[in-house]
mmCIF file of C-alpha atoms in Angstrom:
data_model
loop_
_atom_site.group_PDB
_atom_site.id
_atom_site.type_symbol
_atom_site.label_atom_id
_atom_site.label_comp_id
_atom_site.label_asym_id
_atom_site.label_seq_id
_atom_site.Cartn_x
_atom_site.Cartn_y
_atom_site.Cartn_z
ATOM 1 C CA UNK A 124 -65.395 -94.026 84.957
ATOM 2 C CA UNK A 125 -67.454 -96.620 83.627
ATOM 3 C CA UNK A 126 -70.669 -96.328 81.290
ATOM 4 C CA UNK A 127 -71.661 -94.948 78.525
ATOM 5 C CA UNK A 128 -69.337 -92.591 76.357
ATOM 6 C CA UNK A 129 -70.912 -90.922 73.580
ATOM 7 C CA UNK A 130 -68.079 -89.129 71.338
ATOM 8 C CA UNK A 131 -68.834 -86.181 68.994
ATOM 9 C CA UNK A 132 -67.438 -86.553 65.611
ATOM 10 C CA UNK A 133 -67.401 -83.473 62.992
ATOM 11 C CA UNK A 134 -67.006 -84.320 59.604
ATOM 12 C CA UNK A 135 -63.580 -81.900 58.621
ATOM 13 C CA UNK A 136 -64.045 -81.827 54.820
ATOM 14 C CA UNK A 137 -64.907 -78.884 53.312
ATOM 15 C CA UNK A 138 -68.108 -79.634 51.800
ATOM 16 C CA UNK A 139 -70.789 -77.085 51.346
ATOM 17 C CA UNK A 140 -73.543 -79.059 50.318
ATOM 18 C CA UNK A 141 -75.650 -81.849 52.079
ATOM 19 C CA UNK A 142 -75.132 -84.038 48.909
ATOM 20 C CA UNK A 143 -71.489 -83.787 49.279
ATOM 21 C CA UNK A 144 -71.534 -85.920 52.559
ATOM 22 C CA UNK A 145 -73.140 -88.614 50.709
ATOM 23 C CA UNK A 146 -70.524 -91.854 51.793
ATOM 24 C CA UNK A 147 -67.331 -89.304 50.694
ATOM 25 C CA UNK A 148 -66.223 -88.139 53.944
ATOM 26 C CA UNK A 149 -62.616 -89.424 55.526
ATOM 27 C CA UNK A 150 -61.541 -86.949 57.427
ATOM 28 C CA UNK A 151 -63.357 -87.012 61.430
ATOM 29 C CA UNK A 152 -62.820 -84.876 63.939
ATOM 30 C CA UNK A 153 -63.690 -85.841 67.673
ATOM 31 C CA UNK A 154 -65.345 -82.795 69.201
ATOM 32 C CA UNK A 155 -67.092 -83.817 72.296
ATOM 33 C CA UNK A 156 -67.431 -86.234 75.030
ATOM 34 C CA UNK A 157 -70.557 -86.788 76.931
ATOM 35 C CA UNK A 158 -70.298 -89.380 79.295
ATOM 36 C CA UNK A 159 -74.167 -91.365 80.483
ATOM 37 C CA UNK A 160 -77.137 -89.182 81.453
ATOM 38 C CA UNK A 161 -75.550 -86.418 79.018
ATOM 39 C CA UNK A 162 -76.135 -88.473 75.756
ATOM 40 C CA UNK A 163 -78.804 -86.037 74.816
ATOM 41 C CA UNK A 164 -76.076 -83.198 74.641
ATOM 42 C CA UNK A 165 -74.517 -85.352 72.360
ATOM 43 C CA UNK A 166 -76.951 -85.591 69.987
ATOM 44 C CA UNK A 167 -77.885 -81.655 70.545
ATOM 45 C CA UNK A 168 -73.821 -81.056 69.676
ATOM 46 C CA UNK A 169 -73.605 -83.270 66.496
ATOM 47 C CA UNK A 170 -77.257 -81.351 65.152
ATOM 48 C CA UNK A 171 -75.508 -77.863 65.340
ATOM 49 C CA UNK A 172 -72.703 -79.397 62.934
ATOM 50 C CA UNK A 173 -73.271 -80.232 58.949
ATOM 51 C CA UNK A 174 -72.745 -83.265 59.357
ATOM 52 C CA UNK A 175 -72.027 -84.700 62.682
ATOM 53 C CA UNK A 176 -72.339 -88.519 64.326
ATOM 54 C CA UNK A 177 -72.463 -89.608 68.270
ATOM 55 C CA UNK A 178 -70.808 -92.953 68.753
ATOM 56 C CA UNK A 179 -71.681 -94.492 71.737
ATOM 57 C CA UNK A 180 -68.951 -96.333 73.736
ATOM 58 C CA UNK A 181 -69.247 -98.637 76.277
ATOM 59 C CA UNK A 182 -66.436 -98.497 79.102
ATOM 60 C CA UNK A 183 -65.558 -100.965 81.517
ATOM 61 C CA UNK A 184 -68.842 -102.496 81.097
ATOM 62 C CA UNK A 185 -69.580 -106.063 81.133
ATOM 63 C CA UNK A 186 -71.822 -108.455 78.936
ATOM 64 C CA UNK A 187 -70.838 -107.838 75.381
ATOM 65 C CA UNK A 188 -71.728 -104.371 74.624
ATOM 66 C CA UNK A 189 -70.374 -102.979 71.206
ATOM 67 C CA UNK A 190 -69.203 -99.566 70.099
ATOM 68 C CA UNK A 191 -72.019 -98.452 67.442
ATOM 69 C CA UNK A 192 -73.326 -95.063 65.839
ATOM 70 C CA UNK A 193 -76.315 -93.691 67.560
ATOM 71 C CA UNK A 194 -77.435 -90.864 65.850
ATOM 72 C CA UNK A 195 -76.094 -88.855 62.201
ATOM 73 C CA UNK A 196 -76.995 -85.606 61.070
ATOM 74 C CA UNK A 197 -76.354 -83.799 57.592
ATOM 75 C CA UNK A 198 -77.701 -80.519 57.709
ATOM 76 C CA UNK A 199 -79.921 -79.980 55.013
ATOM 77 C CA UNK A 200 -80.598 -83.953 55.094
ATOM 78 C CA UNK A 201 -79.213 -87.003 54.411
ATOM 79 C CA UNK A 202 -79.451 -89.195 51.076
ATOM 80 C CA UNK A 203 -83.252 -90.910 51.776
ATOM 81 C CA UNK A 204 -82.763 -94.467 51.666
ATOM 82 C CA UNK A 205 -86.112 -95.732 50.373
ATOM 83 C CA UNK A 206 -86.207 -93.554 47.626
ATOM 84 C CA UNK A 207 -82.421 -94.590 47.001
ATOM 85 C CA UNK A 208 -83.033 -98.185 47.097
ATOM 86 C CA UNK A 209 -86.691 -97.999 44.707
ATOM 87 C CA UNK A 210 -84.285 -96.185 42.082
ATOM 88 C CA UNK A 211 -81.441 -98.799 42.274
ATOM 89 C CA UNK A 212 -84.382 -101.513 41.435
ATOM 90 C CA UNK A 213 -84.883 -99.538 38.093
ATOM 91 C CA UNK A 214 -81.419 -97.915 37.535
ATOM 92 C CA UNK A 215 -80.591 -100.325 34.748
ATOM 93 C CA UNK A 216 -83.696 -99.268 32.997
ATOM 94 C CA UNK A 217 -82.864 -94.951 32.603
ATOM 95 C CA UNK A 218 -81.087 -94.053 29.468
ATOM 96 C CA UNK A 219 -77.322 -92.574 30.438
ATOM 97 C CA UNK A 220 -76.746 -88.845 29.781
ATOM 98 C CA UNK A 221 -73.468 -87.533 28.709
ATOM 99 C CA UNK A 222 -69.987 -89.591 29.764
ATOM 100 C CA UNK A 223 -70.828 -88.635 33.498
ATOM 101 C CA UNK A 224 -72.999 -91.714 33.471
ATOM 102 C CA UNK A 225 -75.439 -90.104 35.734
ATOM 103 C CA UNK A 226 -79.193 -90.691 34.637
ATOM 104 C CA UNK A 227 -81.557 -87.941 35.262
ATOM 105 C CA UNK A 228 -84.052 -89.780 37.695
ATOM 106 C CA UNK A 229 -79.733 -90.931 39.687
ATOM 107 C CA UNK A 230 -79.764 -86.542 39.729
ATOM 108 C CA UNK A 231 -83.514 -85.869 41.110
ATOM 109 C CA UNK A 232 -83.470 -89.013 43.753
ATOM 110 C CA UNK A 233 -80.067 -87.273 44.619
ATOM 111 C CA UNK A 234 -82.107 -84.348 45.934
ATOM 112 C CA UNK A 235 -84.163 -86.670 47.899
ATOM 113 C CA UNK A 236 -83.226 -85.762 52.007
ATOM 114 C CA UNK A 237 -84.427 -85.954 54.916
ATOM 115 C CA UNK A 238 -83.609 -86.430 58.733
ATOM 116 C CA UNK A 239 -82.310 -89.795 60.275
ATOM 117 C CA UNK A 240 -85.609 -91.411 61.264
ATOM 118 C CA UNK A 241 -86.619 -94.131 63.204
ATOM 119 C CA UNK A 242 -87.987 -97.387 61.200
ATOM 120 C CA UNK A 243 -88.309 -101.040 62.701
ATOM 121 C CA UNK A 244 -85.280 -102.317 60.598
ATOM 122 C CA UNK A 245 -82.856 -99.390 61.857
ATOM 123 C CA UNK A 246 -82.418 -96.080 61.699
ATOM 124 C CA UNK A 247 -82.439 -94.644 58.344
ATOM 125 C CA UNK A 248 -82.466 -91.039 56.206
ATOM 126 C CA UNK A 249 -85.776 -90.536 54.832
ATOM 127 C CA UNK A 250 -87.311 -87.829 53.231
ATOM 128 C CA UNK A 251 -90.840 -86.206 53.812
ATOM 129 C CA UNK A 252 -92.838 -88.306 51.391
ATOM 130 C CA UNK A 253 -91.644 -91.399 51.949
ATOM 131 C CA UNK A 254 -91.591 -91.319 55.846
ATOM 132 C CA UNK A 255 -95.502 -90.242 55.707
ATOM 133 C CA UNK A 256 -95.961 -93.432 53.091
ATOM 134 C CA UNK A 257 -94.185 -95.852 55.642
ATOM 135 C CA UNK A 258 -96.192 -94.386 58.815
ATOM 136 C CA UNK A 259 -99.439 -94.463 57.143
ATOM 137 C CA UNK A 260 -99.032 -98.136 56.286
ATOM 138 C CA UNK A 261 -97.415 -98.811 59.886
ATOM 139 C CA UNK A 262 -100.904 -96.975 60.964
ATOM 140 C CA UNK A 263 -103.178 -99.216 58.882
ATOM 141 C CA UNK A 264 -101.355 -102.343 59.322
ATOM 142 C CA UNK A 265 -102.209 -101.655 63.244
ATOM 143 C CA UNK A 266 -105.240 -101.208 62.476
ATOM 144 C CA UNK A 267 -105.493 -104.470 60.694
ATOM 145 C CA UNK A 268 -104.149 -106.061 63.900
ATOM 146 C CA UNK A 269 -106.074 -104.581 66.097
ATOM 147 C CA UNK A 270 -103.155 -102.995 68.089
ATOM 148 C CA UNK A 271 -102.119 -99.038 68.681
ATOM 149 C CA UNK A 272 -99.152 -98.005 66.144
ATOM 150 C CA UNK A 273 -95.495 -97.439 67.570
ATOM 151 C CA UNK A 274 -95.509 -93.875 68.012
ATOM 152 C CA UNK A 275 -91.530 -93.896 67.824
ATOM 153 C CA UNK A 276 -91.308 -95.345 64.640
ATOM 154 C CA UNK A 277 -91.252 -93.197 61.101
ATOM 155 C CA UNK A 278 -90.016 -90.175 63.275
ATOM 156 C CA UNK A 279 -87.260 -88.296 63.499
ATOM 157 C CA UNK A 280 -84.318 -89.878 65.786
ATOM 158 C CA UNK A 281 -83.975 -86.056 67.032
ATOM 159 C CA UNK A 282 -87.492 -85.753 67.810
ATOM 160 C CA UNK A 283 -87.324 -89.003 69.802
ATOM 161 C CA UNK A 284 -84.754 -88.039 71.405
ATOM 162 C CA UNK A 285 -86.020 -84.924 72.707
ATOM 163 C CA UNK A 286 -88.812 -86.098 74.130
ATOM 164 C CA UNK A 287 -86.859 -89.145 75.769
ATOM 165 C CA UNK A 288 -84.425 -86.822 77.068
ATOM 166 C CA UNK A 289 -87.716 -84.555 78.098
ATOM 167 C CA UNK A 290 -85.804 -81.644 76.665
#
């Protein structure tokens, strides 16, 4: 067959809480195939899971298409990035607690999750505050240009999907 494969991995560590999927897990388990049309039943698989990815695979197709994630999912959320990155710009700054060397504000922005959302750079995690900051500045910036806003971007990749897949 040739096409599109998209390949179900479950994370198979033991973790119990969304933080604990934060870059740590090495063990993957392939639990589905869904081969073209069916992508959307890989995405629907890997949401049911803690924490779940969908590869997408291309096979026996020509023109230099690349195996690349398409979609992630941590169930209670993933680490959000923006909030993530504006902490590692002051991390130097917080005052280290105990011989841990975690800072408080490294332990709140820890708690920071959200869903793998759509952004013009990439898909990223992002939590609820930060996603409405970035979509009401896409929203006024298309104002400012005079154009309508990309309603796919600052959404959930789920959400996208469903409606793409007109589920």
């Amino acid at each position: 067959m040739t096409g599109w494969r998209y390949d179900v991995w479950v994370c198979g560590t033991d973790h119990a809480e969304s933080s604990d999927h934060d870059g740590s897990c090495g063990i993957w388990e392939r639990k589905g195939i869904h081969w073209n049309g069916k992508w959307f039943d890989a995405f629907e698989e890997a949401a049911l899971r803690g924490h779940a990815l969908v590869e997408a695979i291309p096979v026996g197709l020509e023109g230099g298409w690349k195996h690349h994630t398409v979609f992630e999912h941590v169930r209670g959320g993933g680490l959000c990035k923006g909030c993530w990155d504006k902490h590692g710009n002051t991390h130097a700054e917080h005052i280290l607690e105990g011989s841990a060397g975690h800072c408080r504000p490294c332990t709140d922005v820890q708690k920071r999750r959200g869903p793998l959302t759509r952004t013009p750079n990439g898909q990223v995690f992002m939590c609820e505050d930060c996603r409405t900051a970035f979509l009401r500045h896409h929203e006024e910036r298309a104002r400012g240009e005079r154009r309508d806003p990309d309603a796919r971007l600052y959404r959930p990749v789920l959400d996208v999907a469903r409606e793409d897949a007109g589920a």
